[in-house]
Amino acid sequence: MHQYERTIMAFDEAGNEYFIDIFSSVKNISTLHHEGAVKNGLSTFKTREGHAVNHLGGGDFSVWVQGEEDAVRVKTTDSEFA
């Protein structure tokens, strides 16, 4: 199950703004002793328009826009990724 976590802003070299939504896979690990326990898994990234996003490391991401040959490289200054 994927759960929305938060949104970050990133910019390409031309200054265009991209909203990247972060989703975490969540696994229910409830037992009789720990009701409601969950475990967060890997994060996935998509733009608001639904384009696939890869995290390249640090604050760098690549956005795959349909119809474009190459991915657009964007950067965020969000403290979680800096």
PDB file of N, CA and C in Angstrom:
ATOM      1  N   MET A   1       0.839  -1.170   0.000  1.00  0.00           N
ATOM      2  CA  MET A   1       0.000   0.000   0.000  1.00  0.00           C
ATOM      3  C   MET A   1       0.893   1.244   0.000  1.00  0.00           C
ATOM      4  N   HIS A   2       0.613   2.197  -0.882  1.00  0.00           N
ATOM      5  CA  HIS A   2       1.381   3.441  -0.924  1.00  0.00           C
ATOM      6  C   HIS A   2       0.626   4.528  -0.174  1.00  0.00           C
ATOM      7  N   GLN A   3       1.372   5.281   0.592  1.00  0.00           N
ATOM      8  CA  GLN A   3       0.784   6.342   1.397  1.00  0.00           C
ATOM      9  C   GLN A   3       1.513   7.644   1.091  1.00  0.00           C
ATOM     10  N   TYR A   4       0.745   8.715   0.856  1.00  0.00           N
ATOM     11  CA  TYR A   4       1.333  10.028   0.607  1.00  0.00           C
ATOM     12  C   TYR A   4       2.091  10.482   1.837  1.00  0.00           C
ATOM     13  N   GLU A   5       3.317  10.971   1.619  1.00  0.00           N
ATOM     14  CA  GLU A   5       4.132  11.436   2.739  1.00  0.00           C
ATOM     15  C   GLU A   5       4.234  12.954   2.761  1.00  0.00           C
ATOM     16  N   ARG A   6       4.717  13.550   1.658  1.00  0.00           N
ATOM     17  CA  ARG A   6       4.848  15.009   1.595  1.00  0.00           C
ATOM     18  C   ARG A   6       5.236  15.436   0.192  1.00  0.00           C
ATOM     19  N   THR A   7       5.343  16.755  -0.021  1.00  0.00           N
ATOM     20  CA  THR A   7       5.692  17.329  -1.315  1.00  0.00           C
ATOM     21  C   THR A   7       6.910  18.226  -1.147  1.00  0.00           C
ATOM     22  N   ILE A   8       7.817  18.155  -2.129  1.00  0.00           N
ATOM     23  CA  ILE A   8       8.962  19.062  -2.150  1.00  0.00           C
ATOM     24  C   ILE A   8       8.951  19.827  -3.462  1.00  0.00           C
ATOM     25  N   MET A   9       9.636  20.959  -3.493  1.00  0.00           N
ATOM     26  CA  MET A   9       9.782  21.737  -4.720  1.00  0.00           C
ATOM     27  C   MET A   9      11.199  21.558  -5.235  1.00  0.00           C
ATOM     28  N   ALA A  10      11.325  21.457  -6.555  1.00  0.00           N
ATOM     29  CA  ALA A  10      12.632  21.356  -7.191  1.00  0.00           C
ATOM     30  C   ALA A  10      12.613  22.237  -8.434  1.00  0.00           C
ATOM     31  N   PHE A  11      13.801  22.630  -8.896  1.00  0.00           N
ATOM     32  CA  PHE A  11      13.921  23.542 -10.029  1.00  0.00           C
ATOM     33  C   PHE A  11      14.927  23.002 -11.034  1.00  0.00           C
ATOM     34  N   ASP A  12      14.637  23.221 -12.336  1.00  0.00           N
ATOM     35  CA  ASP A  12      15.618  22.868 -13.363  1.00  0.00           C
ATOM     36  C   ASP A  12      16.538  24.060 -13.607  1.00  0.00           C
ATOM     37  N   GLU A  13      17.488  23.909 -14.551  1.00  0.00           N
ATOM     38  CA  GLU A  13      18.467  24.969 -14.817  1.00  0.00           C
ATOM     39  C   GLU A  13      17.829  26.253 -15.322  1.00  0.00           C
ATOM     40  N   ALA A  14      16.672  26.138 -15.985  1.00  0.00           N
ATOM     41  CA  ALA A  14      15.984  27.311 -16.521  1.00  0.00           C
ATOM     42  C   ALA A  14      15.118  28.005 -15.464  1.00  0.00           C
ATOM     43  N   GLY A  15      15.050  27.426 -14.265  1.00  0.00           N
ATOM     44  CA  GLY A  15      14.250  28.024 -13.200  1.00  0.00           C
ATOM     45  C   GLY A  15      12.815  27.538 -13.146  1.00  0.00           C
ATOM     46  N   ASN A  16      12.455  26.556 -13.985  1.00  0.00           N
ATOM     47  CA  ASN A  16      11.103  25.997 -13.952  1.00  0.00           C
ATOM     48  C   ASN A  16      10.905  25.208 -12.661  1.00  0.00           C
ATOM     49  N   GLU A  17       9.725  25.340 -12.079  1.00  0.00           N
ATOM     50  CA  GLU A  17       9.411  24.731 -10.792  1.00  0.00           C
ATOM     51  C   GLU A  17       8.712  23.391 -10.990  1.00  0.00           C
ATOM     52  N   TYR A  18       9.097  22.396 -10.207  1.00  0.00           N
ATOM     53  CA  TYR A  18       8.491  21.070 -10.232  1.00  0.00           C
ATOM     54  C   TYR A  18       8.061  20.713  -8.813  1.00  0.00           C
ATOM     55  N   PHE A  19       6.817  20.269  -8.663  1.00  0.00           N
ATOM     56  CA  PHE A  19       6.331  19.762  -7.383  1.00  0.00           C
ATOM     57  C   PHE A  19       6.488  18.249  -7.411  1.00  0.00           C
ATOM     58  N   ILE A  20       7.262  17.714  -6.489  1.00  0.00           N
ATOM     59  CA  ILE A  20       7.508  16.276  -6.431  1.00  0.00           C
ATOM     60  C   ILE A  20       6.829  15.723  -5.185  1.00  0.00           C
ATOM     61  N   ASP A  21       5.892  14.799  -5.412  1.00  0.00           N
ATOM     62  CA  ASP A  21       5.193  14.144  -4.309  1.00  0.00           C
ATOM     63  C   ASP A  21       5.964  12.891  -3.914  1.00  0.00           C
ATOM     64  N   ILE A  22       6.115  12.700  -2.614  1.00  0.00           N
ATOM     65  CA  ILE A  22       6.832  11.549  -2.079  1.00  0.00           C
ATOM     66  C   ILE A  22       5.808  10.601  -1.465  1.00  0.00           C
ATOM     67  N   PHE A  23       5.881   9.331  -1.866  1.00  0.00           N
ATOM     68  CA  PHE A  23       5.002   8.293  -1.345  1.00  0.00           C
ATOM     69  C   PHE A  23       5.857   7.213  -0.693  1.00  0.00           C
ATOM     70  N   SER A  24       5.410   6.682   0.429  1.00  0.00           N
ATOM     71  CA  SER A  24       6.104   5.585   1.098  1.00  0.00           C
ATOM     72  C   SER A  24       5.247   4.340   0.999  1.00  0.00           C
ATOM     73  N   SER A  25       5.898   3.196   0.775  1.00  0.00           N
ATOM     74  CA  SER A  25       5.152   1.947   0.850  1.00  0.00           C
ATOM     75  C   SER A  25       5.037   1.594   2.327  1.00  0.00           C
ATOM     76  N   VAL A  26       3.846   1.247   2.739  1.00  0.00           N
ATOM     77  CA  VAL A  26       3.573   0.972   4.149  1.00  0.00           C
ATOM     78  C   VAL A  26       3.066  -0.457   4.255  1.00  0.00           C
ATOM     79  N   LYS A  27       3.671  -1.206   5.165  1.00  0.00           N
ATOM     80  CA  LYS A  27       3.278  -2.597   5.376  1.00  0.00           C
ATOM     81  C   LYS A  27       2.673  -2.730   6.768  1.00  0.00           C
ATOM     82  N   ASN A  28       1.520  -3.354   6.830  1.00  0.00           N
ATOM     83  CA  ASN A  28       0.858  -3.597   8.108  1.00  0.00           C
ATOM     84  C   ASN A  28       1.559  -4.772   8.785  1.00  0.00           C
ATOM     85  N   ILE A  29       2.156  -4.523   9.952  1.00  0.00           N
ATOM     86  CA  ILE A  29       2.838  -5.592  10.693  1.00  0.00           C
ATOM     87  C   ILE A  29       2.166  -5.818  12.044  1.00  0.00           C
ATOM     88  N   SER A  30       0.869  -5.584  12.074  1.00  0.00           N
ATOM     89  CA  SER A  30       0.107  -5.753  13.318  1.00  0.00           C
ATOM     90  C   SER A  30       0.144  -7.206  13.780  1.00  0.00           C
ATOM     91  N   THR A  31       0.237  -7.376  15.060  1.00  0.00           N
ATOM     92  CA  THR A  31       0.077  -8.684  15.697  1.00  0.00           C
ATOM     93  C   THR A  31      -0.931  -8.493  16.821  1.00  0.00           C
ATOM     94  N   LEU A  32      -1.232  -9.534  17.510  1.00  0.00           N
ATOM     95  CA  LEU A  32      -2.161  -9.404  18.634  1.00  0.00           C
ATOM     96  C   LEU A  32      -1.599  -8.493  19.722  1.00  0.00           C
ATOM     97  N   HIS A  33      -0.281  -8.416  19.827  1.00  0.00           N
ATOM     98  CA  HIS A  33       0.345  -7.618  20.878  1.00  0.00           C
ATOM     99  C   HIS A  33       0.577  -6.168  20.470  1.00  0.00           C
ATOM    100  N   HIS A  34       0.669  -5.892  19.184  1.00  0.00           N
ATOM    101  CA  HIS A  34       0.993  -4.543  18.697  1.00  0.00           C
ATOM    102  C   HIS A  34      -0.012  -4.123  17.626  1.00  0.00           C
ATOM    103  N   GLU A  35      -1.233  -3.916  18.010  1.00  0.00           N
ATOM    104  CA  GLU A  35      -2.294  -3.576  17.059  1.00  0.00           C
ATOM    105  C   GLU A  35      -2.019  -2.244  16.381  1.00  0.00           C
ATOM    106  N   GLY A  36      -2.146  -2.199  15.053  1.00  0.00           N
ATOM    107  CA  GLY A  36      -1.985  -0.963  14.291  1.00  0.00           C
ATOM    108  C   GLY A  36      -0.556  -0.643  13.909  1.00  0.00           C
ATOM    109  N   ALA A  37       0.377  -1.536  14.190  1.00  0.00           N
ATOM    110  CA  ALA A  37       1.782  -1.274  13.856  1.00  0.00           C
ATOM    111  C   ALA A  37       1.987  -1.340  12.347  1.00  0.00           C
ATOM    112  N   VAL A  38       2.788  -0.418  11.832  1.00  0.00           N
ATOM    113  CA  VAL A  38       3.132  -0.401  10.412  1.00  0.00           C
ATOM    114  C   VAL A  38       4.634  -0.199  10.276  1.00  0.00           C
ATOM    115  N   LYS A  39       5.146  -0.557   9.106  1.00  0.00           N
ATOM    116  CA  LYS A  39       6.567  -0.367   8.813  1.00  0.00           C
ATOM    117  C   LYS A  39       6.668   0.374   7.490  1.00  0.00           C
ATOM    118  N   ASN A  40       7.439   1.483   7.475  1.00  0.00           N
ATOM    119  CA  ASN A  40       7.651   2.223   6.235  1.00  0.00           C
ATOM    120  C   ASN A  40       8.696   1.518   5.388  1.00  0.00           C
ATOM    121  N   GLY A  41       8.463   1.482   4.088  1.00  0.00           N
ATOM    122  CA  GLY A  41       9.394   0.861   3.162  1.00  0.00           C
ATOM    123  C   GLY A  41      10.044   1.907   2.282  1.00  0.00           C
ATOM    124  N   LEU A  42      10.305   1.537   1.045  1.00  0.00           N
ATOM    125  CA  LEU A  42      10.954   2.436   0.099  1.00  0.00           C
ATOM    126  C   LEU A  42      10.029   3.570  -0.316  1.00  0.00           C
ATOM    127  N   SER A  43      10.636   4.702  -0.637  1.00  0.00           N
ATOM    128  CA  SER A  43       9.873   5.851  -1.125  1.00  0.00           C
ATOM    129  C   SER A  43       9.830   5.837  -2.643  1.00  0.00           C
ATOM    130  N   THR A  44       8.719   6.306  -3.198  1.00  0.00           N
ATOM    131  CA  THR A  44       8.601   6.528  -4.635  1.00  0.00           C
ATOM    132  C   THR A  44       8.277   8.000  -4.845  1.00  0.00           C
ATOM    133  N   PHE A  45       8.614   8.496  -6.034  1.00  0.00           N
ATOM    134  CA  PHE A  45       8.486   9.916  -6.333  1.00  0.00           C
ATOM    135  C   PHE A  45       7.731  10.095  -7.643  1.00  0.00           C
ATOM    136  N   LYS A  46       6.818  11.063  -7.689  1.00  0.00           N
ATOM    137  CA  LYS A  46       6.103  11.445  -8.915  1.00  0.00           C
ATOM    138  C   LYS A  46       5.850  12.938  -8.872  1.00  0.00           C
ATOM    139  N   THR A  47       5.781  13.550 -10.060  1.00  0.00           N
ATOM    140  CA  THR A  47       5.396  14.954 -10.109  1.00  0.00           C
ATOM    141  C   THR A  47       3.885  15.042  -9.960  1.00  0.00           C
ATOM    142  N   ARG A  48       3.383  16.244  -9.743  1.00  0.00           N
ATOM    143  CA  ARG A  48       1.933  16.445  -9.637  1.00  0.00           C
ATOM    144  C   ARG A  48       1.226  16.044 -10.924  1.00  0.00           C
ATOM    145  N   GLU A  49       1.958  16.139 -12.049  1.00  0.00           N
ATOM    146  CA  GLU A  49       1.378  15.779 -13.343  1.00  0.00           C
ATOM    147  C   GLU A  49       1.450  14.281 -13.602  1.00  0.00           C
ATOM    148  N   GLY A  50       2.067  13.519 -12.687  1.00  0.00           N
ATOM    149  CA  GLY A  50       2.144  12.070 -12.832  1.00  0.00           C
ATOM    150  C   GLY A  50       3.398  11.558 -13.508  1.00  0.00           C
ATOM    151  N   HIS A  51       4.372  12.432 -13.773  1.00  0.00           N
ATOM    152  CA  HIS A  51       5.617  11.997 -14.404  1.00  0.00           C
ATOM    153  C   HIS A  51       6.482  11.248 -13.399  1.00  0.00           C
ATOM    154  N   ALA A  52       7.160  10.204 -13.872  1.00  0.00           N
ATOM    155  CA  ALA A  52       8.052   9.422 -13.018  1.00  0.00           C
ATOM    156  C   ALA A  52       9.272  10.251 -12.637  1.00  0.00           C
ATOM    157  N   VAL A  53       9.723  10.082 -11.409  1.00  0.00           N
ATOM    158  CA  VAL A  53      10.875  10.815 -10.888  1.00  0.00           C
ATOM    159  C   VAL A  53      11.840   9.816 -10.260  1.00  0.00           C
ATOM    160  N   ASN A  54      13.121   9.966 -10.564  1.00  0.00           N
ATOM    161  CA  ASN A  54      14.166   9.159  -9.930  1.00  0.00           C
ATOM    162  C   ASN A  54      14.996  10.052  -9.022  1.00  0.00           C
ATOM    163  N   HIS A  55      15.292   9.558  -7.825  1.00  0.00           N
ATOM    164  CA  HIS A  55      16.171  10.290  -6.906  1.00  0.00           C
ATOM    165  C   HIS A  55      17.602   9.899  -7.245  1.00  0.00           C
ATOM    166  N   LEU A  56      18.419  10.872  -7.629  1.00  0.00           N
ATOM    167  CA  LEU A  56      19.791  10.617  -8.047  1.00  0.00           C
ATOM    168  C   LEU A  56      20.770  10.678  -6.884  1.00  0.00           C
ATOM    169  N   GLY A  57      20.328  11.158  -5.761  1.00  0.00           N
ATOM    170  CA  GLY A  57      21.194  11.316  -4.597  1.00  0.00           C
ATOM    171  C   GLY A  57      21.267  12.774  -4.201  1.00  0.00           C
ATOM    172  N   GLY A  58      21.430  13.017  -2.911  1.00  0.00           N
ATOM    173  CA  GLY A  58      21.455  14.395  -2.430  1.00  0.00           C
ATOM    174  C   GLY A  58      20.162  15.095  -2.806  1.00  0.00           C
ATOM    175  N   GLY A  59      20.270  16.299  -3.334  1.00  0.00           N
ATOM    176  CA  GLY A  59      19.098  17.061  -3.744  1.00  0.00           C
ATOM    177  C   GLY A  59      18.784  16.948  -5.220  1.00  0.00           C
ATOM    178  N   ASP A  60      19.416  16.004  -5.932  1.00  0.00           N
ATOM    179  CA  ASP A  60      19.241  15.865  -7.381  1.00  0.00           C
ATOM    180  C   ASP A  60      18.214  14.795  -7.736  1.00  0.00           C
ATOM    181  N   PHE A  61      17.347  15.139  -8.699  1.00  0.00           N
ATOM    182  CA  PHE A  61      16.321  14.233  -9.195  1.00  0.00           C
ATOM    183  C   PHE A  61      16.291  14.312 -10.715  1.00  0.00           C
ATOM    184  N   SER A  62      15.800  13.257 -11.365  1.00  0.00           N
ATOM    185  CA  SER A  62      15.530  13.321 -12.800  1.00  0.00           C
ATOM    186  C   SER A  62      14.039  13.078 -13.007  1.00  0.00           C
ATOM    187  N   VAL A  63      13.442  13.903 -13.854  1.00  0.00           N
ATOM    188  CA  VAL A  63      12.011  13.825 -14.147  1.00  0.00           C
ATOM    189  C   VAL A  63      11.858  13.330 -15.577  1.00  0.00           C
ATOM    190  N   TRP A  64      11.105  12.236 -15.749  1.00  0.00           N
ATOM    191  CA  TRP A  64      10.880  11.659 -17.070  1.00  0.00           C
ATOM    192  C   TRP A  64       9.558  12.176 -17.622  1.00  0.00           C
ATOM    193  N   VAL A  65       9.656  13.098 -18.573  1.00  0.00           N
ATOM    194  CA  VAL A  65       8.475  13.694 -19.191  1.00  0.00           C
ATOM    195  C   VAL A  65       8.160  12.917 -20.460  1.00  0.00           C
ATOM    196  N   GLN A  66       6.920  12.446 -20.581  1.00  0.00           N
ATOM    197  CA  GLN A  66       6.507  11.669 -21.740  1.00  0.00           C
ATOM    198  C   GLN A  66       6.688  12.485 -23.013  1.00  0.00           C
ATOM    199  N   GLY A  67       7.269  11.866 -24.033  1.00  0.00           N
ATOM    200  CA  GLY A  67       7.500  12.532 -25.305  1.00  0.00           C
ATOM    201  C   GLY A  67       8.872  13.174 -25.411  1.00  0.00           C
ATOM    202  N   GLU A  68       9.579  13.293 -24.305  1.00  0.00           N
ATOM    203  CA  GLU A  68      10.933  13.850 -24.310  1.00  0.00           C
ATOM    204  C   GLU A  68      11.936  12.706 -24.352  1.00  0.00           C
ATOM    205  N   GLU A  69      13.028  12.919 -25.085  1.00  0.00           N
ATOM    206  CA  GLU A  69      14.042  11.876 -25.213  1.00  0.00           C
ATOM    207  C   GLU A  69      14.868  11.727 -23.936  1.00  0.00           C
ATOM    208  N   ASP A  70      15.220  12.841 -23.324  1.00  0.00           N
ATOM    209  CA  ASP A  70      16.048  12.813 -22.121  1.00  0.00           C
ATOM    210  C   ASP A  70      15.257  13.290 -20.909  1.00  0.00           C
ATOM    211  N   ALA A  71      15.651  12.807 -19.751  1.00  0.00           N
ATOM    212  CA  ALA A  71      15.029  13.254 -18.502  1.00  0.00           C
ATOM    213  C   ALA A  71      15.496  14.666 -18.181  1.00  0.00           C
ATOM    214  N   VAL A  72      14.659  15.400 -17.475  1.00  0.00           N
ATOM    215  CA  VAL A  72      15.001  16.740 -17.012  1.00  0.00           C
ATOM    216  C   VAL A  72      15.626  16.595 -15.629  1.00  0.00           C
ATOM    217  N   ARG A  73      16.798  17.179 -15.452  1.00  0.00           N
ATOM    218  CA  ARG A  73      17.457  17.122 -14.145  1.00  0.00           C
ATOM    219  C   ARG A  73      17.029  18.330 -13.320  1.00  0.00           C
ATOM    220  N   VAL A  74      16.558  18.063 -12.105  1.00  0.00           N
ATOM    221  CA  VAL A  74      16.098  19.125 -11.216  1.00  0.00           C
ATOM    222  C   VAL A  74      16.802  18.991  -9.871  1.00  0.00           C
ATOM    223  N   LYS A  75      16.792  20.081  -9.114  1.00  0.00           N
ATOM    224  CA  LYS A  75      17.470  20.105  -7.813  1.00  0.00           C
ATOM    225  C   LYS A  75      16.559  20.753  -6.779  1.00  0.00           C
ATOM    226  N   THR A  76      16.575  20.194  -5.573  1.00  0.00           N
ATOM    227  CA  THR A  76      15.825  20.769  -4.465  1.00  0.00           C
ATOM    228  C   THR A  76      16.792  21.255  -3.393  1.00  0.00           C
ATOM    229  N   THR A  77      16.340  22.242  -2.642  1.00  0.00           N
ATOM    230  CA  THR A  77      17.122  22.710  -1.499  1.00  0.00           C
ATOM    231  C   THR A  77      16.485  22.245  -0.192  1.00  0.00           C
ATOM    232  N   ASP A  78      15.527  21.325  -0.293  1.00  0.00           N
ATOM    233  CA  ASP A  78      14.863  20.788   0.891  1.00  0.00           C
ATOM    234  C   ASP A  78      15.912  20.171   1.821  1.00  0.00           C
ATOM    235  N   SER A  79      15.836  20.502   3.096  1.00  0.00           N
ATOM    236  CA  SER A  79      16.858  20.074   4.058  1.00  0.00           C
ATOM    237  C   SER A  79      16.963  18.556   4.202  1.00  0.00           C
ATOM    238  N   GLU A  80      15.902  17.820   3.915  1.00  0.00           N
ATOM    239  CA  GLU A  80      15.954  16.359   4.009  1.00  0.00           C
ATOM    240  C   GLU A  80      16.854  15.757   2.937  1.00  0.00           C
ATOM    241  N   PHE A  81      17.003  16.443   1.811  1.00  0.00           N
ATOM    242  CA  PHE A  81      17.771  15.908   0.690  1.00  0.00           C
ATOM    243  C   PHE A  81      19.084  16.635   0.452  1.00  0.00           C
ATOM    244  N   ALA A  82      19.332  17.731   1.148  1.00  0.00           N
ATOM    245  CA  ALA A  82      20.548  18.527   0.911  1.00  0.00           C
ATOM    246  C   ALA A  82      21.780  17.880   1.503  1.00  0.00           C
TER     247      ALA A  82
END
